[in-house]
mmCIF file with all atom_site columns, C-alpha atoms and ligand atoms in Angstrom:
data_model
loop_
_atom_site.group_PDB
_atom_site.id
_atom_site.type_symbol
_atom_site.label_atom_id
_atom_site.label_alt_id
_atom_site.label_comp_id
_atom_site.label_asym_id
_atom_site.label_entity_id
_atom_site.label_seq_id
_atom_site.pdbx_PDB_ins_code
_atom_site.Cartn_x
_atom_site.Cartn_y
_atom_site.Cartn_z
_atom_site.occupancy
_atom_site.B_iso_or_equiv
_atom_site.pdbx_formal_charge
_atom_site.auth_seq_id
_atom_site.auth_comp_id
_atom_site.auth_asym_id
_atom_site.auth_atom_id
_atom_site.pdbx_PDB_model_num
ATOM   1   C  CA  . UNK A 1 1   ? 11.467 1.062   -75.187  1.00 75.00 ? 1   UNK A CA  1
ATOM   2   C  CA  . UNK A 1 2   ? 12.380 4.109   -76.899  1.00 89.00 ? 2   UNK A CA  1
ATOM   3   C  CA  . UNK A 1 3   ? 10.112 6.827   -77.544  1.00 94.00 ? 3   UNK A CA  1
ATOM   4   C  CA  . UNK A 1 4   ? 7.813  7.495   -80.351  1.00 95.00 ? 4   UNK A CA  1
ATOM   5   C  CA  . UNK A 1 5   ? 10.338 10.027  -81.735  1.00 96.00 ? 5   UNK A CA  1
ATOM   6   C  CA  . UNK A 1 6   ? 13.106 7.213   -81.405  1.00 96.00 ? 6   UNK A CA  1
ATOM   7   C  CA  . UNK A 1 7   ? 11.081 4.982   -83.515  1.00 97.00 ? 7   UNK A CA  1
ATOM   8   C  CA  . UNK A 1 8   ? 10.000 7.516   -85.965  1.00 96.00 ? 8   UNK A CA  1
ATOM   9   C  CA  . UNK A 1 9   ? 13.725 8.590   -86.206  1.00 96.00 ? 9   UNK A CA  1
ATOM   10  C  CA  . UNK A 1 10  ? 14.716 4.620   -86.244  1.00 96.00 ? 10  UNK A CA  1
ATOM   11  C  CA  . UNK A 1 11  ? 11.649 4.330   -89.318  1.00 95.00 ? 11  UNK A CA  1
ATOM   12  C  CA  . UNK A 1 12  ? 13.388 7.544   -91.281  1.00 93.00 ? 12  UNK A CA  1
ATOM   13  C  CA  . UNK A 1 13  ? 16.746 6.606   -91.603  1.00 94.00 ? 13  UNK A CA  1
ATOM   14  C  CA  . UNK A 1 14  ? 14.945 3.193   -92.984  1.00 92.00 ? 14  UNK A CA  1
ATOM   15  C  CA  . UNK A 1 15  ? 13.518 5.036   -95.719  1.00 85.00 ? 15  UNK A CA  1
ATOM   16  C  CA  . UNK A 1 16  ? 15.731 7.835   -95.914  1.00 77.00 ? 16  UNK A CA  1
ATOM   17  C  CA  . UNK A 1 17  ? 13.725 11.354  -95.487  1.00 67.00 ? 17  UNK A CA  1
ATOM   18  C  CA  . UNK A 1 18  ? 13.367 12.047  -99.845  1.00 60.00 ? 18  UNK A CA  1
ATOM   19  C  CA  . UNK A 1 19  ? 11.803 10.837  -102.629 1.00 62.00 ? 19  UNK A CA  1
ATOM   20  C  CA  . UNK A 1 20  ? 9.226  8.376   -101.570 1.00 61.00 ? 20  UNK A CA  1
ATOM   21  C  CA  . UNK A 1 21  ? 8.808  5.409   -103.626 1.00 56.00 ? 21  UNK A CA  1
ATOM   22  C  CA  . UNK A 1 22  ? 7.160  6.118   -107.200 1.00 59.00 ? 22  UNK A CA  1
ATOM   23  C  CA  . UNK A 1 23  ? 6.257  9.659   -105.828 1.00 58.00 ? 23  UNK A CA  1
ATOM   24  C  CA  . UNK A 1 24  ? 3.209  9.235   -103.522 1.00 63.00 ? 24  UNK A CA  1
ATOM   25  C  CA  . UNK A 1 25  ? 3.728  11.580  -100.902 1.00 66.00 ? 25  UNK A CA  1
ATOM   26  C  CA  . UNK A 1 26  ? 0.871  12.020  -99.897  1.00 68.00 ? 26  UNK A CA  1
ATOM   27  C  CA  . UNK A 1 27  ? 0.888  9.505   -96.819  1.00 76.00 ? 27  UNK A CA  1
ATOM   28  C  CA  . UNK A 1 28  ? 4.396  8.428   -97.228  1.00 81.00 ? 28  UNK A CA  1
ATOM   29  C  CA  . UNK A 1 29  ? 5.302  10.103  -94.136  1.00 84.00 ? 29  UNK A CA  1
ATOM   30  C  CA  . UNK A 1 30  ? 1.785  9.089   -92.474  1.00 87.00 ? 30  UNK A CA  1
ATOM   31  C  CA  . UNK A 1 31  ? 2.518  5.507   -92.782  1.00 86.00 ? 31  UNK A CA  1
ATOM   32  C  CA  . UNK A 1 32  ? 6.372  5.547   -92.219  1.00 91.00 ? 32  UNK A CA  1
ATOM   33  C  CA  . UNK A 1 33  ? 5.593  6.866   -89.026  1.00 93.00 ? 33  UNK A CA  1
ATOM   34  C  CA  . UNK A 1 34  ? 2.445  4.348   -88.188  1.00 94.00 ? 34  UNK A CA  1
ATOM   35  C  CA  . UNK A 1 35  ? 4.673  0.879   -89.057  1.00 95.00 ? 35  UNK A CA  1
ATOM   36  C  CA  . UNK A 1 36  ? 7.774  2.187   -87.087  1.00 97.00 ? 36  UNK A CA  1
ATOM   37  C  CA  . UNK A 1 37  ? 5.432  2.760   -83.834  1.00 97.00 ? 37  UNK A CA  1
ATOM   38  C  CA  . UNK A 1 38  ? 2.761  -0.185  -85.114  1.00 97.00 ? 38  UNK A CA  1
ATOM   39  C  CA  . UNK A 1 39  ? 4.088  -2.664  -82.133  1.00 97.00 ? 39  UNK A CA  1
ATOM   40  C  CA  . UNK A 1 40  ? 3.129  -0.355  -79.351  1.00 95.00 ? 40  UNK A CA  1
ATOM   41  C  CA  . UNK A 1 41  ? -0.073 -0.376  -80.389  1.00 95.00 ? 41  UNK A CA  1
ATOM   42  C  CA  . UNK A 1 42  ? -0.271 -3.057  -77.755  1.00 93.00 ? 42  UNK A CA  1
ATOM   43  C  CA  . UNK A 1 43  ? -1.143 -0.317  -75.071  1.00 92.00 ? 43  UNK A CA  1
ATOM   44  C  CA  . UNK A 1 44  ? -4.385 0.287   -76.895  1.00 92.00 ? 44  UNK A CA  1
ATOM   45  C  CA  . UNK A 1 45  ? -6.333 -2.846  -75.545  1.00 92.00 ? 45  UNK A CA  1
ATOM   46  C  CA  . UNK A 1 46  ? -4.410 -2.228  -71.416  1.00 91.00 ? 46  UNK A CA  1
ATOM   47  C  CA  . UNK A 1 47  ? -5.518 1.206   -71.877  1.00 90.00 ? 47  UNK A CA  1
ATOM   48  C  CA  . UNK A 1 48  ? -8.884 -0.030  -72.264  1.00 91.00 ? 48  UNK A CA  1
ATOM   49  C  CA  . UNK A 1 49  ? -8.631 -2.294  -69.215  1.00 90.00 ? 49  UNK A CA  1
ATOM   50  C  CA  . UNK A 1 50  ? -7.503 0.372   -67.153  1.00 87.00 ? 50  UNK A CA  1
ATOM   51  C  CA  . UNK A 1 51  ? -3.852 -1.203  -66.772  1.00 88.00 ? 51  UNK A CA  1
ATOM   52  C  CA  . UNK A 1 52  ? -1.911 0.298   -70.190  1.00 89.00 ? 52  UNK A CA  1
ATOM   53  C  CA  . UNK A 1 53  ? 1.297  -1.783  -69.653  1.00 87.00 ? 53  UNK A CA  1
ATOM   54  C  CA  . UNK A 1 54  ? -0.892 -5.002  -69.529  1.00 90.00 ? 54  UNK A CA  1
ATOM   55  C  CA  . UNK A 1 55  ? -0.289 -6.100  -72.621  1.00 90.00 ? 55  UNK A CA  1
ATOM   56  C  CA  . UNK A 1 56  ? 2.874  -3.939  -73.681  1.00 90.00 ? 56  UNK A CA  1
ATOM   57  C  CA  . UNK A 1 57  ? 6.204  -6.188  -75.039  1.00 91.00 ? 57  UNK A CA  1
ATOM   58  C  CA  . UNK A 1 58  ? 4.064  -9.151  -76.008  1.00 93.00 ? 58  UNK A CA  1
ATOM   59  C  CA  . UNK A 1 59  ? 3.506  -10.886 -79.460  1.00 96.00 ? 59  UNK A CA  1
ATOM   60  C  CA  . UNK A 1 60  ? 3.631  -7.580  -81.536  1.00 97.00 ? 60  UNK A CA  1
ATOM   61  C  CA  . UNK A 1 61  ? 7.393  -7.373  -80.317  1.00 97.00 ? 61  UNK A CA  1
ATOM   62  C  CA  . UNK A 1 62  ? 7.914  -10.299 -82.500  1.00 98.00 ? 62  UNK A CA  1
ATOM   63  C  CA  . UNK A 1 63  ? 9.070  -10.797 -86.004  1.00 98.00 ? 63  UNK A CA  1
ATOM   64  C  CA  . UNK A 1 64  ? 6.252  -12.699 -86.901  1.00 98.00 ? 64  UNK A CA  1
ATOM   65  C  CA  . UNK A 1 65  ? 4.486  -9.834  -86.038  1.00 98.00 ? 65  UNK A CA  1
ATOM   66  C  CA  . UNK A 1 66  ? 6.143  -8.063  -88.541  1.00 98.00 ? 66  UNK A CA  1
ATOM   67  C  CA  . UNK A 1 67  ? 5.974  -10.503 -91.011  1.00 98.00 ? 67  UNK A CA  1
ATOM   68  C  CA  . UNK A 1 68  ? 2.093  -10.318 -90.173  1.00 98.00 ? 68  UNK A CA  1
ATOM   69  C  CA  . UNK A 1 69  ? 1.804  -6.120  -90.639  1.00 97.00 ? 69  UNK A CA  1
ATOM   70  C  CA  . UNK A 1 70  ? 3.252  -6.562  -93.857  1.00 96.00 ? 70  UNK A CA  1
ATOM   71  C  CA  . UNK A 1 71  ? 1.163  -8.928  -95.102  1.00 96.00 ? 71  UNK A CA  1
ATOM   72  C  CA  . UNK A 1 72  ? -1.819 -6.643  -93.693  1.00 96.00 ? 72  UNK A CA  1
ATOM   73  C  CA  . UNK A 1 73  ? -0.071 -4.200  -95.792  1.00 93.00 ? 73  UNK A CA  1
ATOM   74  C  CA  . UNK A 1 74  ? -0.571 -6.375  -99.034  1.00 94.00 ? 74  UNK A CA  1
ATOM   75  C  CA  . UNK A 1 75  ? -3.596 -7.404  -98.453  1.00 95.00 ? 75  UNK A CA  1
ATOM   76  C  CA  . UNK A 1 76  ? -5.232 -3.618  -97.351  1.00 92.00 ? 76  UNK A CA  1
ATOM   77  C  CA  . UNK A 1 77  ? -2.845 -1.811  -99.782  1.00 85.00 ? 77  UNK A CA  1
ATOM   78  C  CA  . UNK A 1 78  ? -3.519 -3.807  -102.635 1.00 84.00 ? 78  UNK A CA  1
ATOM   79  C  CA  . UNK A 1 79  ? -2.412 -1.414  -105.550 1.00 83.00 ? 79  UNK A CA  1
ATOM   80  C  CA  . UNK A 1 80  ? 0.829  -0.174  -103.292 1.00 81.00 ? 80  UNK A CA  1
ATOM   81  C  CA  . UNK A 1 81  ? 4.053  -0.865  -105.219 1.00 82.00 ? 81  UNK A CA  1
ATOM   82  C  CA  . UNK A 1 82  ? 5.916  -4.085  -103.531 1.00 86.00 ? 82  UNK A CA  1
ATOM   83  C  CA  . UNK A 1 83  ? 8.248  -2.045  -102.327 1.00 85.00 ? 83  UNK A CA  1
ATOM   84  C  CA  . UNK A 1 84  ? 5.942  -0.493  -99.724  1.00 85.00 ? 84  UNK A CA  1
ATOM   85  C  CA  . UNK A 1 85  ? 5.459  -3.958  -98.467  1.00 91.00 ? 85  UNK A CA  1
ATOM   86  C  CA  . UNK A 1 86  ? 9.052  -4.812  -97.985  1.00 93.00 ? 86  UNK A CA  1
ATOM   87  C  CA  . UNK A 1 87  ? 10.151 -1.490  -96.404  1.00 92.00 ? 87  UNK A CA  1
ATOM   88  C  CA  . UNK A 1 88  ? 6.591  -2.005  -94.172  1.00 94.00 ? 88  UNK A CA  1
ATOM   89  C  CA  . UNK A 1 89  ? 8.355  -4.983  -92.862  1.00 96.00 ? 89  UNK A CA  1
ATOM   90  C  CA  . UNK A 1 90  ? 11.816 -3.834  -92.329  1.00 96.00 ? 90  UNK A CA  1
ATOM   91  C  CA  . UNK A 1 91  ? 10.487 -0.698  -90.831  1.00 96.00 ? 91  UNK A CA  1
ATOM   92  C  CA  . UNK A 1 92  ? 8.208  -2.581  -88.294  1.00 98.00 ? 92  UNK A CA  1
ATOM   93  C  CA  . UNK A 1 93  ? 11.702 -4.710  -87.712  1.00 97.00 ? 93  UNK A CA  1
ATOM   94  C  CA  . UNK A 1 94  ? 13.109 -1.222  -86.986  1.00 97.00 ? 94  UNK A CA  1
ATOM   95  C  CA  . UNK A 1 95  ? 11.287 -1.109  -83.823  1.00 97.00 ? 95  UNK A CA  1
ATOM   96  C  CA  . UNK A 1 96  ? 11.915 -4.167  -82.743  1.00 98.00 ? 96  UNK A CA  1
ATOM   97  C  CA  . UNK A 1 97  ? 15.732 -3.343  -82.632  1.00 97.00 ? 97  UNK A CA  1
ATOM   98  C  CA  . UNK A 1 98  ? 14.975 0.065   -81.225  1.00 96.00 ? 98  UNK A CA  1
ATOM   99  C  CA  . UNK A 1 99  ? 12.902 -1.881  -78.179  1.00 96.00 ? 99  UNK A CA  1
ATOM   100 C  CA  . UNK A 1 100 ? 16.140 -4.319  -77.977  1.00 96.00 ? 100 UNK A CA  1
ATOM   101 C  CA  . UNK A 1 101 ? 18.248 -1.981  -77.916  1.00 96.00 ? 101 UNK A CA  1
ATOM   102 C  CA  . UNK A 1 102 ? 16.877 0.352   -74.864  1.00 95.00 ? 102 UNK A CA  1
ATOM   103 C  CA  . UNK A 1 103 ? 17.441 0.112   -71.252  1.00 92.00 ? 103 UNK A CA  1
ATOM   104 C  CA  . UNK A 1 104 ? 14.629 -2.086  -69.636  1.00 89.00 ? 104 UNK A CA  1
ATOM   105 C  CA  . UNK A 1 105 ? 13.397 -1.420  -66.205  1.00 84.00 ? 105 UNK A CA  1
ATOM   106 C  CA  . UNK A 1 106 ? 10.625 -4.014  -65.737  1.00 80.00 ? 106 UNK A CA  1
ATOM   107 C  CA  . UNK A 1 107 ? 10.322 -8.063  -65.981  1.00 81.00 ? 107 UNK A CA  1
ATOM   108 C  CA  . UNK A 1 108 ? 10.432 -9.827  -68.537  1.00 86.00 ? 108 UNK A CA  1
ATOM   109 C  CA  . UNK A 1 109 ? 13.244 -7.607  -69.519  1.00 92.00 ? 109 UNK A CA  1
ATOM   110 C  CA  . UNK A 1 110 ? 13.623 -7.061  -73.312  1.00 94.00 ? 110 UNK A CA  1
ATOM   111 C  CA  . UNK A 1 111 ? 11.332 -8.254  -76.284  1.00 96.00 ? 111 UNK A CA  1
ATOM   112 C  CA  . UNK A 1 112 ? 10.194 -11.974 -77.198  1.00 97.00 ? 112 UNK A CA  1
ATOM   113 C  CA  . UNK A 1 113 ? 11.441 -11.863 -80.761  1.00 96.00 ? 113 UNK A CA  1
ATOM   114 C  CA  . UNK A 1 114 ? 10.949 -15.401 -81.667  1.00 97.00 ? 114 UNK A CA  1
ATOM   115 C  CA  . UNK A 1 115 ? 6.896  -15.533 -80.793  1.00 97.00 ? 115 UNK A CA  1
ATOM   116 C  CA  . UNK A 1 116 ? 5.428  -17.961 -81.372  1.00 96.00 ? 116 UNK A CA  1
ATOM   117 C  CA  . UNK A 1 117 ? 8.450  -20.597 -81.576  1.00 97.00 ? 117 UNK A CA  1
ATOM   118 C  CA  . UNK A 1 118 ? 10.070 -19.447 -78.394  1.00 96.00 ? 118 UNK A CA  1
ATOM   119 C  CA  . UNK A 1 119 ? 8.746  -17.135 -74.890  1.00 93.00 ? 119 UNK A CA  1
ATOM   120 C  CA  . UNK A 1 120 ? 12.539 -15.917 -73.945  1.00 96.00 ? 120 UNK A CA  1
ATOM   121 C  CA  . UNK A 1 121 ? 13.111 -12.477 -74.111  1.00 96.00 ? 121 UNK A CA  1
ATOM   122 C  CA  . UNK A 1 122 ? 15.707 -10.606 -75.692  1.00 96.00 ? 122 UNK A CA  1
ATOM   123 C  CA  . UNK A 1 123 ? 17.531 -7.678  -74.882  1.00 95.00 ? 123 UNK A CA  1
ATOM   124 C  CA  . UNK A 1 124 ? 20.745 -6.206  -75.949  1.00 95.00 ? 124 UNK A CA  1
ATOM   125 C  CA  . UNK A 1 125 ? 23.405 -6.734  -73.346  1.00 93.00 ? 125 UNK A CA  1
ATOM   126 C  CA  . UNK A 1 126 ? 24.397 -3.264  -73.399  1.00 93.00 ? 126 UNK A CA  1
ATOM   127 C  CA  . UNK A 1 127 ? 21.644 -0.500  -73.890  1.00 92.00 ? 127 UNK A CA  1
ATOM   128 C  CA  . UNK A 1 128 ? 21.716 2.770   -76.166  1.00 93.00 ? 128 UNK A CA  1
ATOM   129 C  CA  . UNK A 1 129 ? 18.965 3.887   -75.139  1.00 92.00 ? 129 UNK A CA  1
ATOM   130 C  CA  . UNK A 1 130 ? 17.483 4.588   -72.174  1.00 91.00 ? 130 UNK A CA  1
ATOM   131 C  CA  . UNK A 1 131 ? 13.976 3.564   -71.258  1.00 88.00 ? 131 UNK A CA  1
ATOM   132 C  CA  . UNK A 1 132 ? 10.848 5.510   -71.755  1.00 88.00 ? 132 UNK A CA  1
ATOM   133 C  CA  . UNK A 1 133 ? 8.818  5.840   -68.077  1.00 84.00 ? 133 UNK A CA  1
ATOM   134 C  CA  . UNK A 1 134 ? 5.187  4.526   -69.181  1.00 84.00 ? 134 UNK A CA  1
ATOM   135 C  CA  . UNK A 1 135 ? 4.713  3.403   -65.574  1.00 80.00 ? 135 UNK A CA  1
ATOM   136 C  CA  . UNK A 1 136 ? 4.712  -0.453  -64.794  1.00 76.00 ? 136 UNK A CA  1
ATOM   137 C  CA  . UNK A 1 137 ? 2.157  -3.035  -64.888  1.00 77.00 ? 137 UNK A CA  1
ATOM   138 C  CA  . UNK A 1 138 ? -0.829 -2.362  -62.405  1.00 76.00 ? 138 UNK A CA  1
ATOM   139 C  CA  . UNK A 1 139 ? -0.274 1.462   -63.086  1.00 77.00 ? 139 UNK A CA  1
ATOM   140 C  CA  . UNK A 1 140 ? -3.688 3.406   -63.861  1.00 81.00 ? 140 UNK A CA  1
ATOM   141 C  CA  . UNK A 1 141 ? -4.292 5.620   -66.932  1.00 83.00 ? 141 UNK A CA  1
ATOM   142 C  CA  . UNK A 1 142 ? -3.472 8.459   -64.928  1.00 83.00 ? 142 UNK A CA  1
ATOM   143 C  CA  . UNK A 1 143 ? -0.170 7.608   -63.285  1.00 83.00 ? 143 UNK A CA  1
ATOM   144 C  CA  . UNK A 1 144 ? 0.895  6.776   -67.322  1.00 83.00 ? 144 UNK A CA  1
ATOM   145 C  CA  . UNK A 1 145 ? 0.340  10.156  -68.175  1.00 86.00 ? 145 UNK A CA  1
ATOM   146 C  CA  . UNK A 1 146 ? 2.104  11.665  -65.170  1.00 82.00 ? 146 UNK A CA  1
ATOM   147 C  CA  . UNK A 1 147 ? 5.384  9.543   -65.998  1.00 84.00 ? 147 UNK A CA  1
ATOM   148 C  CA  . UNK A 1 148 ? 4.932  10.144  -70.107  1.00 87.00 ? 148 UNK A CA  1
ATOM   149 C  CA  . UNK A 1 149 ? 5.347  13.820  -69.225  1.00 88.00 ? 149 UNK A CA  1
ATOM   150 C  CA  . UNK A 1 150 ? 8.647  13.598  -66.666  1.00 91.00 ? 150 UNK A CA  1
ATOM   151 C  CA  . UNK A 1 151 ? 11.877 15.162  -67.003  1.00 93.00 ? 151 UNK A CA  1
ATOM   152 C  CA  . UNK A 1 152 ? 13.693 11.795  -67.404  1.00 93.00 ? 152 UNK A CA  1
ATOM   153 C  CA  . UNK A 1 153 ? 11.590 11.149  -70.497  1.00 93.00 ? 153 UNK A CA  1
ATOM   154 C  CA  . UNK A 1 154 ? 12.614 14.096  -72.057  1.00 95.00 ? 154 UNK A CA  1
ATOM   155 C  CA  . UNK A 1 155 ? 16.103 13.362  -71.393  1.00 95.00 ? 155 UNK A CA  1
ATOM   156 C  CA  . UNK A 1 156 ? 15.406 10.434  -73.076  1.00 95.00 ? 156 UNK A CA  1
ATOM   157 C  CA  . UNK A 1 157 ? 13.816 11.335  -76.046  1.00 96.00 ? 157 UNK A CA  1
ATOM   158 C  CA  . UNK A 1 158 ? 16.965 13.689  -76.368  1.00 96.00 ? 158 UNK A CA  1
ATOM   159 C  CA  . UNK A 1 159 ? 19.612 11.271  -76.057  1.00 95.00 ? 159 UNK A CA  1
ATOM   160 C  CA  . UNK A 1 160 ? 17.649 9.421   -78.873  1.00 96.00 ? 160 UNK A CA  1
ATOM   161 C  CA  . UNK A 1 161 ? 18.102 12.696  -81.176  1.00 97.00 ? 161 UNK A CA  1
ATOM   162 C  CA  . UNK A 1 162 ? 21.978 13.067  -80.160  1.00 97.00 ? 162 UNK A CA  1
ATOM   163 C  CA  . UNK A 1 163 ? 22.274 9.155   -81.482  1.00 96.00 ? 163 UNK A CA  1
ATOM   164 C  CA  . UNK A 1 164 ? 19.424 8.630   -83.927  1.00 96.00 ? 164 UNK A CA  1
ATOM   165 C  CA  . UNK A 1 165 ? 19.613 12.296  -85.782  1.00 96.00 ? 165 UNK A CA  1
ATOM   166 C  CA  . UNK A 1 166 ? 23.566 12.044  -87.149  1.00 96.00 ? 166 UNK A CA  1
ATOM   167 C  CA  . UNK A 1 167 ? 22.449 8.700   -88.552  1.00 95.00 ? 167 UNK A CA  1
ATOM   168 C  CA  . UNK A 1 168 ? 19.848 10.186  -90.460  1.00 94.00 ? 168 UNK A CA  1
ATOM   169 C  CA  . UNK A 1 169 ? 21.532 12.780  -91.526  1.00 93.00 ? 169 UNK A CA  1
ATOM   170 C  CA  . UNK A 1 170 ? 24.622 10.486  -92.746  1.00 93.00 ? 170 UNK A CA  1
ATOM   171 C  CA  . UNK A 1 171 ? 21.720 8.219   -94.591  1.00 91.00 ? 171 UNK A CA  1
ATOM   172 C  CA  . UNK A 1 172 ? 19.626 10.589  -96.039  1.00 87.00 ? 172 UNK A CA  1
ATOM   173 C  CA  . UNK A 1 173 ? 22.833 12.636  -97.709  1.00 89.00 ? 173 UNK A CA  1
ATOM   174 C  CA  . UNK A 1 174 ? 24.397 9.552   -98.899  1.00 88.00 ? 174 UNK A CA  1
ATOM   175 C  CA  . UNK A 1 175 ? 20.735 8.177   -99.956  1.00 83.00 ? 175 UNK A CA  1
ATOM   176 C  CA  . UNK A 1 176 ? 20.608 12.018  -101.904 1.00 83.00 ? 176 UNK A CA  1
ATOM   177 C  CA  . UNK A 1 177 ? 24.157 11.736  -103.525 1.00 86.00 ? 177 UNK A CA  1
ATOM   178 C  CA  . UNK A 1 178 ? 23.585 8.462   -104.870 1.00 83.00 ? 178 UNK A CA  1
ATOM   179 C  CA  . UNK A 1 179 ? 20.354 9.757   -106.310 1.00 77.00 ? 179 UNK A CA  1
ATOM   180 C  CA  . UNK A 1 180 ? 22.261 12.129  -108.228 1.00 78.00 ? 180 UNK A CA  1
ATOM   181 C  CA  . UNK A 1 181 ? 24.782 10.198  -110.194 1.00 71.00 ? 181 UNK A CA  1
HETATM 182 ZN ZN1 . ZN  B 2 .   ? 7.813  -1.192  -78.618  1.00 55.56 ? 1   ZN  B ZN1 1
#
């Protein structure tokens, strides 16, 4: 998996970094942020346990996970503009490609897209990014942390700037110069 800044990166250049829809900035950033990292909230109930890779690259790696956040989406955000909904699911697809496309280290290798109908995993056959140390499965709270905090991991995160940040530079000016005509 990337890192939170690679999805957060991978969730801008979905949006584009102006001019949120109808003007409501006020969480626009918030949320954009929460659906491109919303999958990995499959730590939460491992970290509970003890074991925070427990339950990491399961069902929420899945598009019909997606497909479920956005509905969540229209259901909680009622009064949201339909847009929100459809960028909520592209963006929370956004992950899914940034998890696909990163070096994996530890079986099953890659993501099970295609939960419920199938259990393979996928994985891109060659990675761009490199894989973000959260320990493996077994590891304590503790050991997490150390690895979250390592030099590779910031290596990491900056190799996802060098290749994410152009990108959204290159979408958010052509996003602004189509604004403009
Ligand atoms: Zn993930």
């Amino acid at each position: 998996m990337p890192s939170p800044v690679g999805h957060s990166i991978l969730a801008l250049i979905v949006t584009g970094l102006y001019r949120p829809p109808d003007g409501r900035k006020r969480w626009w950033l918030a949320l954009v942020i929460f659906a491109g990292c919303a999958a990995d909230l499959d730590f939460l109930p491992g970290i509970l346990m003890g074991d925070p890779n427990r339950f990491h690259h399961g069902p929420s790696h899945s598009i019909t996970a997606a497909l479920a956040f956005a509905i969540a989406v229209a259901v909680l955000g009622r009064r949201l503009p339909r847009r929100w909904v459809v960028l909520s699911f592209v963006i929370y697809l956004s992950h899914l490609l940034g998890d696909w496309l990163a070096a994996d280290t530890g079986a099953p290798f890659g993501i099970p897209l295609l939960w419920p109908f199938s259990s393979a995993y996928f994985t891109s056959p060659v990675p761009i990014f490199s894989y973000f140390d959260h320990g493996g499965t077994g590891a304590g709270l503790a050991s997490v942390i150390d690895q979250l905090f390592s030099l590779h991991n910031l290596l990491a995160i900056g190799l996802e700037i060098a290749v994410l940040g152009p990108v959204l530079w290159l979408v958010t000016r052509y996003r602004r110069r189509r604004s403009q005509r």
